[in-house]
């Protein structure tokens, strides 16, 4: 799949445990610009549950959830 | 002191720094010249601070002079570090002195940045230091007095920003507040709210189930994914990054934590000022002669006294082996496994016990809230000053 958008910032949180990856994402979105896409990498199983729930609650947009070898990449667009 | 000795410099006279100093002072006395620099004259015992809000006793017993709890072979300087030069291996002090080191242990903890969240300074109370506790005690007293009129009011317990020291502390604050309000006979007219920045009340799922069960039983309203953005003092409303709003009459909130200023501009910290270290060796990977432990370190584990305690023991043993020539600094062992221990107050007279590490959740028996764990928590202070700080336990 060819990605037709640019990711503003990638946070590698594979060394972190839940809720670390979510917190990395929140920190970047808080500081970031509207419409930009932020990506966080996590290998903690809890992120699969927590990150989409938070994105939904905070009314941002989950652009993609990409499964890699042993970790997951979450791409989120800041919408407000 | 011998010129041939290896210079080990420890920054910070809290739990982690004192334990490293004591172990090195005792076990590497022939090989290491150990110096500890602290900007505080006293070691401050913090583990029972949430509890101390609700008793009216003096806080004097929380303190012991650093000099008294540190091994006599260790040089203790009551000074403030103003900068660190990692290339030239030295720190500069406010007094103008410069102290060189061969190995450095950073254990200077976190500082509270009350301005980091708008409205915090004007509106929120906390129990993270002596001044905070004294102010909170007064505010609670007023709240109880006002509560006699029978009007319904909101007490909110929350977290201003992440990360913060001791993830169970605000939970304890909520549980003890609930019991306190019952004792004062104003629980029925007080709505108690808990604001959690994550998807549950606690980060470890197995423990979270038990915490949330207790919240339900005690009628504490849990608000998840509530990351504090602004406290509107005029309207008495807390607004979250997610767009929620909660009204408060009394706000008890963990203050925003940040890394220490003297580390700013050094190449060893992350964006928030925490020292980057390997999660198992606690060593900075670019500057292997620098270790960081406790709240100062950027680790995926609770910032808490117990973690600092285990990290200090791991770091001290690595340094002892290095200065004794057992192995090179590039070969330090992965001695820290993420171990943390918490006695979690679940009322003013009961507690749970969590013991966990990077790979293991707390044991099942620890979830049983009981009086025995409460007594451990109540008297742990003595064990801390006369046992833990020595590094023997």
GROMACS .gro file of C-alpha atoms in nm:
model
  473
    1UNK     CA    1   0.000   0.000   0.000
    2UNK     CA    2   0.140   0.338  -0.096
    3UNK     CA    3   0.094   0.603   0.167
    4UNK     CA    4  -0.029   0.931   0.012
    5UNK     CA    5   0.017   1.147   0.319
    6UNK     CA    6   0.307   1.271   0.526
    7UNK     CA    7   0.363   1.185   0.888
    8UNK     CA    8   0.469   1.490   1.088
    9UNK     CA    9   0.639   1.304   1.372
   10UNK     CA   10   0.710   0.941   1.463
   11UNK     CA   11   0.743   0.835   1.827
   12UNK     CA   12   0.914   0.502   1.882
   13UNK     CA   13   0.767   0.383   2.214
   14UNK     CA   14   0.854   0.014   2.170
   15UNK     CA   15   1.066   0.023   2.485
   16UNK     CA   16   0.773   0.154   2.684
   17UNK     CA   17   0.481  -0.018   2.852
   18UNK     CA   18   0.115   0.078   2.861
   19UNK     CA   19   0.022   0.366   2.899
   20UNK     CA   20   0.362   0.499   2.778
   21UNK     CA   21   0.289   0.482   2.402
   22UNK     CA   22  -0.049   0.655   2.449
   23UNK     CA   23   0.117   0.925   2.657
   24UNK     CA   24   0.380   0.982   2.387
   25UNK     CA   25   0.099   1.026   2.135
   26UNK     CA   26  -0.097   1.263   2.361
   27UNK     CA   27   0.214   1.471   2.428
   28UNK     CA   28   0.283   1.515   2.056
   29UNK     CA   29  -0.079   1.587   1.965
   30UNK     CA   30  -0.104   1.841   2.246
   31UNK     CA   31   0.195   2.032   2.110
   32UNK     CA   32   0.121   1.964   1.743
   33UNK     CA   33  -0.070   2.140   1.468
   34UNK     CA   34  -0.424   2.064   1.350
   35UNK     CA   35  -0.443   1.842   1.039
   36UNK     CA   36  -0.094   1.699   1.090
   37UNK     CA   37  -0.047   1.324   1.135
   38UNK     CA   38   0.139   1.179   1.432
   39UNK     CA   39   0.260   0.821   1.450
   40UNK     CA   40   0.345   0.613   1.754
   41UNK     CA   41   0.502   0.266   1.761
   42UNK     CA   42   0.411   0.025   2.037
   43UNK     CA   43   0.467  -0.340   2.115
   44UNK     CA   44   0.247  -0.332   2.425
   45UNK     CA   45  -0.080  -0.520   2.375
   46UNK     CA   46  -0.270  -0.263   2.580
   47UNK     CA   47  -0.209   0.003   2.312
   48UNK     CA   48  -0.433  -0.180   2.064
   49UNK     CA   49  -0.721  -0.126   2.303
   50UNK     CA   50  -0.631   0.213   2.454
   51UNK     CA   51  -0.503   0.422   2.165
   52UNK     CA   52  -0.809   0.383   1.933
   53UNK     CA   53  -1.039   0.445   2.233
   54UNK     CA   54  -0.853   0.764   2.323
   55UNK     CA   55  -0.848   0.884   1.960
   56UNK     CA   56  -1.223   0.829   1.944
   57UNK     CA   57  -1.288   1.005   2.275
   58UNK     CA   58  -1.064   1.302   2.189
   59UNK     CA   59  -1.236   1.324   1.847
   60UNK     CA   60  -0.918   1.292   1.643
   61UNK     CA   61  -0.892   1.065   1.340
   62UNK     CA   62  -0.723   0.725   1.328
   63UNK     CA   63  -0.564   0.728   0.984
   64UNK     CA   64  -0.410   0.381   0.999
   65UNK     CA   65  -0.318   0.097   1.232
   66UNK     CA   66  -0.032  -0.096   1.075
   67UNK     CA   67   0.084  -0.430   1.212
   68UNK     CA   68   0.459  -0.481   1.176
   69UNK     CA   69   0.678  -0.766   1.293
   70UNK     CA   70   0.628  -0.757   1.671
   71UNK     CA   71   0.489  -0.407   1.701
   72UNK     CA   72   0.205  -0.181   1.585
   73UNK     CA   73   0.218   0.161   1.421
   74UNK     CA   74  -0.070   0.399   1.498
   75UNK     CA   75  -0.114   0.699   1.270
   76UNK     CA   76  -0.342   0.971   1.406
   77UNK     CA   77  -0.454   1.299   1.251
   78UNK     CA   78  -0.504   1.589   1.493
   79UNK     CA   79  -0.844   1.729   1.403
   80UNK     CA   80  -0.899   2.011   1.649
   81UNK     CA   81   4.195   1.078   5.022
   82UNK     CA   82   4.404   0.883   4.774
   83UNK     CA   83   4.457   1.032   4.432
   84UNK     CA   84   4.437   0.684   4.282
   85UNK     CA   85   4.082   0.629   4.389
   86UNK     CA   86   3.804   0.637   4.133
   87UNK     CA   87   3.586   0.945   4.173
   88UNK     CA   88   3.219   0.855   4.200
   89UNK     CA   89   2.989   1.154   4.220
   90UNK     CA   90   2.627   1.116   4.325
   91UNK     CA   91   2.384   1.401   4.265
   92UNK     CA   92   2.079   1.397   4.490
   93UNK     CA   93   2.026   1.320   4.857
   94UNK     CA   94   1.695   1.140   4.825
   95UNK     CA   95   1.624   0.768   4.843
   96UNK     CA   96   1.826   0.663   4.537
   97UNK     CA   97   2.129   0.884   4.594
   98UNK     CA   98   2.162   0.790   4.962
   99UNK     CA   99   2.140   0.415   4.894
  100UNK     CA  100   2.406   0.429   4.619
  101UNK     CA  101   2.631   0.636   4.846
  102UNK     CA  102   2.594   0.396   5.137
  103UNK     CA  103   2.663   0.084   4.932
  104UNK     CA  104   2.971   0.234   4.765
  105UNK     CA  105   3.095   0.383   5.092
  106UNK     CA  106   3.075   0.042   5.253
  107UNK     CA  107   3.168  -0.198   4.977
  108UNK     CA  108   3.418  -0.002   4.768
  109UNK     CA  109   3.590   0.204   5.036
  110UNK     CA  110   3.939   0.117   4.911
  111UNK     CA  111   3.867   0.180   4.544
  112UNK     CA  112   3.622   0.472   4.533
  113UNK     CA  113   3.622   0.829   4.653
  114UNK     CA  114   3.250   0.890   4.689
  115UNK     CA  115   3.091   1.236   4.702
  116UNK     CA  116   2.720   1.306   4.736
  117UNK     CA  117   2.582   1.650   4.655
  118UNK     CA  118   2.237   1.745   4.778
  119UNK     CA  119   2.064   2.082   4.769
  120UNK     CA  120   1.853   1.968   5.065
  121UNK     CA  121   1.984   1.927   5.417
  122UNK     CA  122   1.736   1.649   5.486
  123UNK     CA  123   1.617   1.327   5.333
  124UNK     CA  124   1.240   1.352   5.304
  125UNK     CA  125   1.028   1.038   5.346
  126UNK     CA  126   0.745   1.072   5.095
  127UNK     CA  127   0.573   0.733   5.080
  128UNK     CA  128   0.304   0.813   5.337
  129UNK     CA  129   0.238   1.176   5.241
  130UNK     CA  130  -0.120   1.111   5.120
  131UNK     CA  131  -0.192   0.959   5.460
  132UNK     CA  132  -0.037   1.252   5.644
  133UNK     CA  133  -0.297   1.486   5.495
  134UNK     CA  134  -0.563   1.325   5.710
  135UNK     CA  135  -0.387   1.313   6.046
  136UNK     CA  136  -0.298   1.627   6.229
  137UNK     CA  137   0.045   1.521   6.343
  138UNK     CA  138   0.363   1.717   6.289
  139UNK     CA  139   0.556   1.633   5.975
  140UNK     CA  140   0.893   1.652   6.152
  141UNK     CA  141   0.932   1.275   6.155
  142UNK     CA  142   0.938   1.273   5.772
  143UNK     CA  143   1.288   1.426   5.777
  144UNK     CA  144   1.639   1.312   5.872
  145UNK     CA  145   1.961   1.503   5.797
  146UNK     CA  146   2.138   1.363   5.489
  147UNK     CA  147   2.468   1.359   5.677
  148UNK     CA  148   2.318   1.135   5.945
  149UNK     CA  149   2.191   0.870   5.707
  150UNK     CA  150   2.496   0.855   5.478
  151UNK     CA  151   2.806   0.645   5.547
  152UNK     CA  152   3.087   0.846   5.708
  153UNK     CA  153   3.333   0.761   5.431
  154UNK     CA  154   3.116   0.952   5.184
  155UNK     CA  155   3.176   1.326   5.146
  156UNK     CA  156   2.843   1.508   5.166
  157UNK     CA  157   2.815   1.856   5.016
  158UNK     CA  158   2.505   2.062   5.085
  159UNK     CA  159   2.523   2.256   4.759
  160UNK     CA  160   2.318   2.325   4.450
  161UNK     CA  161   2.431   2.195   4.113
  162UNK     CA  162   2.385   2.455   3.842
  163UNK     CA  163   2.531   2.276   3.541
  164UNK     CA  164   2.670   1.948   3.418
  165UNK     CA  165   2.949   1.918   3.161
  166UNK     CA  166   2.933   1.562   3.030
  167UNK     CA  167   3.229   1.607   2.795
  168UNK     CA  168   3.469   1.729   3.064
  169UNK     CA  169   3.313   1.511   3.332
  170UNK     CA  170   3.240   1.777   3.593
  171UNK     CA  171   2.954   1.957   3.761
  172UNK     CA  172   2.946   2.324   3.858
  173UNK     CA  173   2.800   2.434   4.187
  174UNK     CA  174   2.622   2.754   4.285
  175UNK     CA  175   2.910   2.832   4.522
  176UNK     CA  176   3.141   2.851   4.218
  177UNK     CA  177   3.318   2.520   4.277
  178UNK     CA  178   3.360   2.260   4.008
  179UNK     CA  179   3.357   1.890   4.098
  180UNK     CA  180   3.512   1.635   3.860
  181UNK     CA  181   3.397   1.276   3.833
  182UNK     CA  182   3.491   0.946   3.675
  183UNK     CA  183   3.142   0.804   3.725
  184UNK     CA  184   2.827   1.003   3.781
  185UNK     CA  185   2.496   0.893   3.932
  186UNK     CA  186   2.208   1.133   3.872
  187UNK     CA  187   1.943   1.095   4.140
  188UNK     CA  188   1.811   1.449   4.164
  189UNK     CA  189   1.446   1.357   4.122
  190UNK     CA  190   1.179   1.580   3.973
  191UNK     CA  191   1.068   1.931   4.049
  192UNK     CA  192   0.712   2.060   4.050
  193UNK     CA  193   0.626   2.311   3.780
  194UNK     CA  194   0.307   2.469   3.915
  195UNK     CA  195   0.283   2.700   3.612
  196UNK     CA  196   0.279   2.418   3.357
  197UNK     CA  197  -0.100   2.379   3.377
  198UNK     CA  198  -0.304   2.702   3.366
  199UNK     CA  199  -0.497   2.755   3.688
  200UNK     CA  200  -0.312   2.493   3.892
  201UNK     CA  201  -0.133   2.737   4.120
  202UNK     CA  202  -0.450   2.931   4.196
  203UNK     CA  203  -0.691   2.642   4.239
  204UNK     CA  204  -0.539   2.305   4.318
  205UNK     CA  205  -0.423   2.154   4.645
  206UNK     CA  206  -0.171   1.871   4.667
  207UNK     CA  207   0.019   1.650   4.909
  208UNK     CA  208   0.356   1.635   4.737
  209UNK     CA  209   0.552   1.840   4.991
  210UNK     CA  210   0.520   1.980   5.341
  211UNK     CA  211   0.373   2.317   5.232
  212UNK     CA  212   0.119   2.141   5.010
  213UNK     CA  213   0.003   1.919   5.296
  214UNK     CA  214  -0.036   2.207   5.539
  215UNK     CA  215  -0.244   2.405   5.287
  216UNK     CA  216  -0.453   2.100   5.200
  217UNK     CA  217  -0.523   2.028   5.566
  218UNK     CA  218  -0.659   2.383   5.605
  219UNK     CA  219  -0.868   2.357   5.288
  220UNK     CA  220  -1.013   2.025   5.406
  221UNK     CA  221  -1.098   2.176   5.739
  222UNK     CA  222  -1.287   2.460   5.565
  223UNK     CA  223  -1.458   2.211   5.334
  224UNK     CA  224  -1.585   2.011   5.633
  225UNK     CA  225  -1.707   2.327   5.807
  226UNK     CA  226  -1.889   2.446   5.493
  227UNK     CA  227  -2.029   2.096   5.444
  228UNK     CA  228  -2.239   2.130   5.757
  229UNK     CA  229  -2.491   2.338   5.559
  230UNK     CA  230  -2.604   2.021   5.378
  231UNK     CA  231  -2.544   2.148   5.024
  232UNK     CA  232  -2.411   1.905   4.765
  233UNK     CA  233  -2.047   1.970   4.671
  234UNK     CA  234  -1.783   1.814   4.446
  235UNK     CA  235  -1.441   1.693   4.551
  236UNK     CA  236  -1.221   1.614   4.253
  237UNK     CA  237  -0.898   1.415   4.268
  238UNK     CA  238  -0.689   1.435   3.953
  239UNK     CA  239  -0.353   1.452   3.783
  240UNK     CA  240  -0.224   1.769   3.621
  241UNK     CA  241   0.023   1.609   3.383
  242UNK     CA  242   0.222   1.293   3.312
  243UNK     CA  243   0.455   1.144   3.419
  244UNK     CA  244   0.429   1.189   3.794
  245UNK     CA  245   0.567   1.043   4.112
  246UNK     CA  246   0.396   0.735   4.254
  247UNK     CA  247   0.098   0.639   4.032
  248UNK     CA  248  -0.091   0.503   4.332
  249UNK     CA  249  -0.069   0.827   4.532
  250UNK     CA  250  -0.375   0.997   4.377
  251UNK     CA  251  -0.570   0.670   4.409
  252UNK     CA  252  -0.479   0.664   4.776
  253UNK     CA  253  -0.585   1.028   4.800
  254UNK     CA  254  -0.928   0.939   4.660
  255UNK     CA  255  -0.978   0.633   4.881
  256UNK     CA  256  -0.872   0.811   5.198
  257UNK     CA  257  -1.076   1.118   5.108
  258UNK     CA  258  -1.381   0.894   5.078
  259UNK     CA  259  -1.325   0.749   5.424
  260UNK     CA  260  -1.247   1.092   5.570
  261UNK     CA  261  -1.572   1.237   5.432
  262UNK     CA  262  -1.765   0.947   5.585
  263UNK     CA  263  -1.599   1.007   5.922
  264UNK     CA  264  -1.692   1.373   5.901
  265UNK     CA  265  -2.049   1.275   5.808
  266UNK     CA  266  -2.055   1.472   5.483
  267UNK     CA  267  -2.005   1.185   5.238
  268UNK     CA  268  -2.374   1.177   5.143
  269UNK     CA  269  -2.361   1.537   5.030
  270UNK     CA  270  -2.023   1.509   4.854
  271UNK     CA  271  -1.973   1.379   4.502
  272UNK     CA  272  -1.625   1.235   4.475
  273UNK     CA  273  -1.466   1.229   4.129
  274UNK     CA  274  -1.141   1.073   4.010
  275UNK     CA  275  -0.983   1.195   3.687
  276UNK     CA  276  -0.754   0.945   3.516
  277UNK     CA  277  -0.548   1.037   3.209
  278UNK     CA  278  -0.550   0.677   3.084
  279UNK     CA  279  -0.821   0.424   2.995
  280UNK     CA  280  -0.860   0.296   3.353
  281UNK     CA  281  -0.788   0.401   3.709
  282UNK     CA  282  -0.448   0.226   3.706
  283UNK     CA  283  -0.205   0.129   3.431
  284UNK     CA  284  -0.162  -0.242   3.513
  285UNK     CA  285  -0.478  -0.416   3.393
  286UNK     CA  286  -0.483  -0.693   3.655
  287UNK     CA  287  -0.457  -0.439   3.938
  288UNK     CA  288  -0.692  -0.195   3.768
  289UNK     CA  289  -0.979  -0.446   3.788
  290UNK     CA  290  -0.951  -0.447   4.168
  291UNK     CA  291  -0.912  -0.070   4.196
  292UNK     CA  292  -1.214  -0.001   3.977
  293UNK     CA  293  -1.421  -0.253   4.174
  294UNK     CA  294  -1.339  -0.058   4.488
  295UNK     CA  295  -1.423   0.271   4.317
  296UNK     CA  296  -1.768   0.136   4.232
  297UNK     CA  297  -1.824   0.002   4.583
  298UNK     CA  298  -1.725   0.334   4.738
  299UNK     CA  299  -1.918   0.537   4.483
  300UNK     CA  300  -1.613   0.722   4.349
  301UNK     CA  301  -1.692   0.847   3.999
  302UNK     CA  302  -1.414   0.749   3.760
  303UNK     CA  303  -1.353   0.968   3.454
  304UNK     CA  304  -1.108   0.802   3.215
  305UNK     CA  305  -0.902   0.963   2.939
  306UNK     CA  306  -0.914   1.291   3.124
  307UNK     CA  307  -0.590   1.475   3.052
  308UNK     CA  308  -0.602   1.807   3.231
  309UNK     CA  309  -0.564   2.103   2.998
  310UNK     CA  310  -0.685   2.406   3.194
  311UNK     CA  311  -0.832   2.477   3.536
  312UNK     CA  312  -1.080   2.764   3.511
  313UNK     CA  313  -1.053   2.915   3.857
  314UNK     CA  314  -1.332   3.168   3.797
  315UNK     CA  315  -1.588   2.902   3.703
  316UNK     CA  316  -1.438   2.624   3.918
  317UNK     CA  317  -1.417   2.392   3.621
  318UNK     CA  318  -1.143   2.159   3.501
  319UNK     CA  319  -1.124   2.117   3.128
  320UNK     CA  320  -0.956   1.821   2.961
  321UNK     CA  321  -0.761   1.789   2.639
  322UNK     CA  322  -1.035   1.547   2.528
  323UNK     CA  323  -1.300   1.819   2.567
  324UNK     CA  324  -1.465   1.714   2.896
  325UNK     CA  325  -1.541   1.948   3.184
  326UNK     CA  326  -1.584   1.874   3.556
  327UNK     CA  327  -1.695   2.113   3.826
  328UNK     CA  328  -1.513   2.118   4.157
  329UNK     CA  329  -1.551   2.273   4.499
  330UNK     CA  330  -1.231   2.120   4.634
  331UNK     CA  331  -0.959   2.015   4.391
  332UNK     CA  332  -0.683   1.778   4.495
  333UNK     CA  333  -0.438   1.737   4.212
  334UNK     CA  334  -0.093   1.589   4.150
  335UNK     CA  335   0.129   1.880   4.041
  336UNK     CA  336   0.306   1.875   3.703
  337UNK     CA  337   0.650   1.710   3.731
  338UNK     CA  338   0.956   1.812   3.531
  339UNK     CA  339   1.325   1.723   3.517
  340UNK     CA  340   1.579   1.942   3.697
  341UNK     CA  341   1.690   2.269   3.538
  342UNK     CA  342   2.066   2.203   3.558
  343UNK     CA  343   2.020   1.920   3.307
  344UNK     CA  344   1.875   2.151   3.041
  345UNK     CA  345   2.099   2.172   2.738
  346UNK     CA  346   2.286   1.852   2.816
  347UNK     CA  347   2.278   1.579   2.550
  348UNK     CA  348   2.153   1.314   2.792
  349UNK     CA  349   1.789   1.420   2.844
  350UNK     CA  350   1.461   1.375   2.658
  351UNK     CA  351   1.212   1.651   2.567
  352UNK     CA  352   1.073   1.669   2.921
  353UNK     CA  353   1.410   1.677   3.096
  354UNK     CA  354   1.435   1.312   3.207
  355UNK     CA  355   1.772   1.141   3.166
  356UNK     CA  356   1.781   0.880   2.889
  357UNK     CA  357   1.904   0.548   3.021
  358UNK     CA  358   1.896   0.184   2.925
  359UNK     CA  359   1.595   0.036   3.102
  360UNK     CA  360   1.794  -0.253   3.255
  361UNK     CA  361   2.145  -0.111   3.312
  362UNK     CA  362   2.024   0.243   3.399
  363UNK     CA  363   2.323   0.371   3.206
  364UNK     CA  364   2.317   0.647   2.946
  365UNK     CA  365   2.407   0.483   2.617
  366UNK     CA  366   2.604   0.779   2.477
  367UNK     CA  367   2.788   0.854   2.801
  368UNK     CA  368   2.834   0.515   2.969
  369UNK     CA  369   2.996   0.665   3.277
  370UNK     CA  370   2.663   0.834   3.360
  371UNK     CA  371   2.378   0.652   3.537
  372UNK     CA  372   2.038   0.792   3.631
  373UNK     CA  373   1.796   0.648   3.882
  374UNK     CA  374   1.465   0.734   4.044
  375UNK     CA  375   1.241   1.015   3.925
  376UNK     CA  376   1.524   1.174   3.722
  377UNK     CA  377   1.545   0.879   3.483
  378UNK     CA  378   1.337   0.830   3.171
  379UNK     CA  379   1.216   0.479   3.248
  380UNK     CA  380   0.893   0.295   3.162
  381UNK     CA  381   0.828   0.228   3.530
  382UNK     CA  382   0.666   0.421   3.813
  383UNK     CA  383   0.854   0.718   3.945
  384UNK     CA  384   0.846   0.604   4.306
  385UNK     CA  385   1.065   0.557   4.610
  386UNK     CA  386   1.056   0.179   4.582
  387UNK     CA  387   1.168   0.185   4.217
  388UNK     CA  388   1.447   0.429   4.310
  389UNK     CA  389   1.546   0.190   4.590
  390UNK     CA  390   1.581  -0.113   4.359
  391UNK     CA  391   1.746   0.097   4.087
  392UNK     CA  392   1.998   0.231   4.340
  393UNK     CA  393   2.095  -0.119   4.450
  394UNK     CA  394   2.137  -0.230   4.086
  395UNK     CA  395   2.348   0.076   3.999
  396UNK     CA  396   2.562   0.058   4.313
  397UNK     CA  397   2.650  -0.307   4.250
  398UNK     CA  398   2.744  -0.234   3.891
  399UNK     CA  399   2.965   0.055   4.002
  400UNK     CA  400   3.121  -0.148   4.283
  401UNK     CA  401   3.216  -0.418   4.030
  402UNK     CA  402   3.351  -0.158   3.788
  403UNK     CA  403   3.569   0.024   4.043
  404UNK     CA  404   3.697  -0.310   4.172
  405UNK     CA  405   3.796  -0.401   3.816
  406UNK     CA  406   3.561  -0.699   3.782
  407UNK     CA  407   3.442  -0.568   3.446
  408UNK     CA  408   3.463  -0.262   3.229
  409UNK     CA  409   3.201   0.016   3.228
  410UNK     CA  410   3.093  -0.100   2.881
  411UNK     CA  411   3.002  -0.439   3.026
  412UNK     CA  412   2.774  -0.346   3.315
  413UNK     CA  413   2.508  -0.604   3.394
  414UNK     CA  414   2.136  -0.573   3.327
  415UNK     CA  415   2.057  -0.569   3.697
  416UNK     CA  416   1.729  -0.377   3.704
  417UNK     CA  417   1.413  -0.564   3.605
  418UNK     CA  418   1.155  -0.287   3.655
  419UNK     CA  419   1.085  -0.390   4.014
  420UNK     CA  420   0.848  -0.165   4.210
  421UNK     CA  421   0.658  -0.219   4.534
  422UNK     CA  422   0.360  -0.017   4.656
  423UNK     CA  423   0.147  -0.032   4.964
  424UNK     CA  424  -0.176   0.125   4.843
  425UNK     CA  425  -0.404   0.280   5.103
  426UNK     CA  426  -0.765   0.188   5.024
  427UNK     CA  427  -0.913   0.373   5.322
  428UNK     CA  428  -0.773   0.539   5.633
  429UNK     CA  429  -0.729   0.195   5.791
  430UNK     CA  430  -0.663  -0.055   5.510
  431UNK     CA  431  -0.420  -0.111   5.225
  432UNK     CA  432  -0.336  -0.337   4.932
  433UNK     CA  433   0.014  -0.450   4.833
  434UNK     CA  434   0.144  -0.434   4.475
  435UNK     CA  435   0.478  -0.587   4.383
  436UNK     CA  436   0.559  -0.598   4.012
  437UNK     CA  437   0.827  -0.558   3.746
  438UNK     CA  438   0.859  -0.509   3.371
  439UNK     CA  439   0.725  -0.857   3.301
  440UNK     CA  440   0.511  -0.949   3.599
  441UNK     CA  441   0.184  -0.806   3.734
  442UNK     CA  442   0.125  -0.774   4.111
  443UNK     CA  443   0.063  -1.098   4.305
  444UNK     CA  444  -0.299  -1.202   4.367
  445UNK     CA  445  -0.288  -1.191   4.747
  446UNK     CA  446  -0.177  -0.829   4.740
  447UNK     CA  447  -0.516  -0.727   4.603
  448UNK     CA  448  -0.683  -0.822   4.928
  449UNK     CA  449  -0.725  -0.496   5.109
  450UNK     CA  450  -0.652  -0.543   5.480
  451UNK     CA  451  -0.539  -0.396   5.811
  452UNK     CA  452  -0.198  -0.569   5.811
  453UNK     CA  453  -0.081  -0.389   5.495
  454UNK     CA  454  -0.206  -0.066   5.651
  455UNK     CA  455   0.018  -0.119   5.954
  456UNK     CA  456   0.313  -0.189   5.722
  457UNK     CA  457   0.244   0.139   5.547
  458UNK     CA  458   0.200   0.326   5.873
  459UNK     CA  459   0.529   0.207   6.020
  460UNK     CA  460   0.733   0.174   5.702
  461UNK     CA  461   0.891   0.511   5.779
  462UNK     CA  462   1.111   0.351   6.048
  463UNK     CA  463   1.215   0.074   5.811
  464UNK     CA  464   1.298   0.339   5.552
  465UNK     CA  465   1.529   0.547   5.768
  466UNK     CA  466   1.692   0.260   5.953
  467UNK     CA  467   1.688  -0.013   5.688
  468UNK     CA  468   1.621   0.076   5.325
  469UNK     CA  469   1.850   0.379   5.312
  470UNK     CA  470   2.148   0.171   5.424
  471UNK     CA  471   2.118  -0.042   5.110
  472UNK     CA  472   2.117  -0.356   5.323
  473UNK     CA  473   1.747  -0.425   5.256
   0.00000   0.00000   0.00000
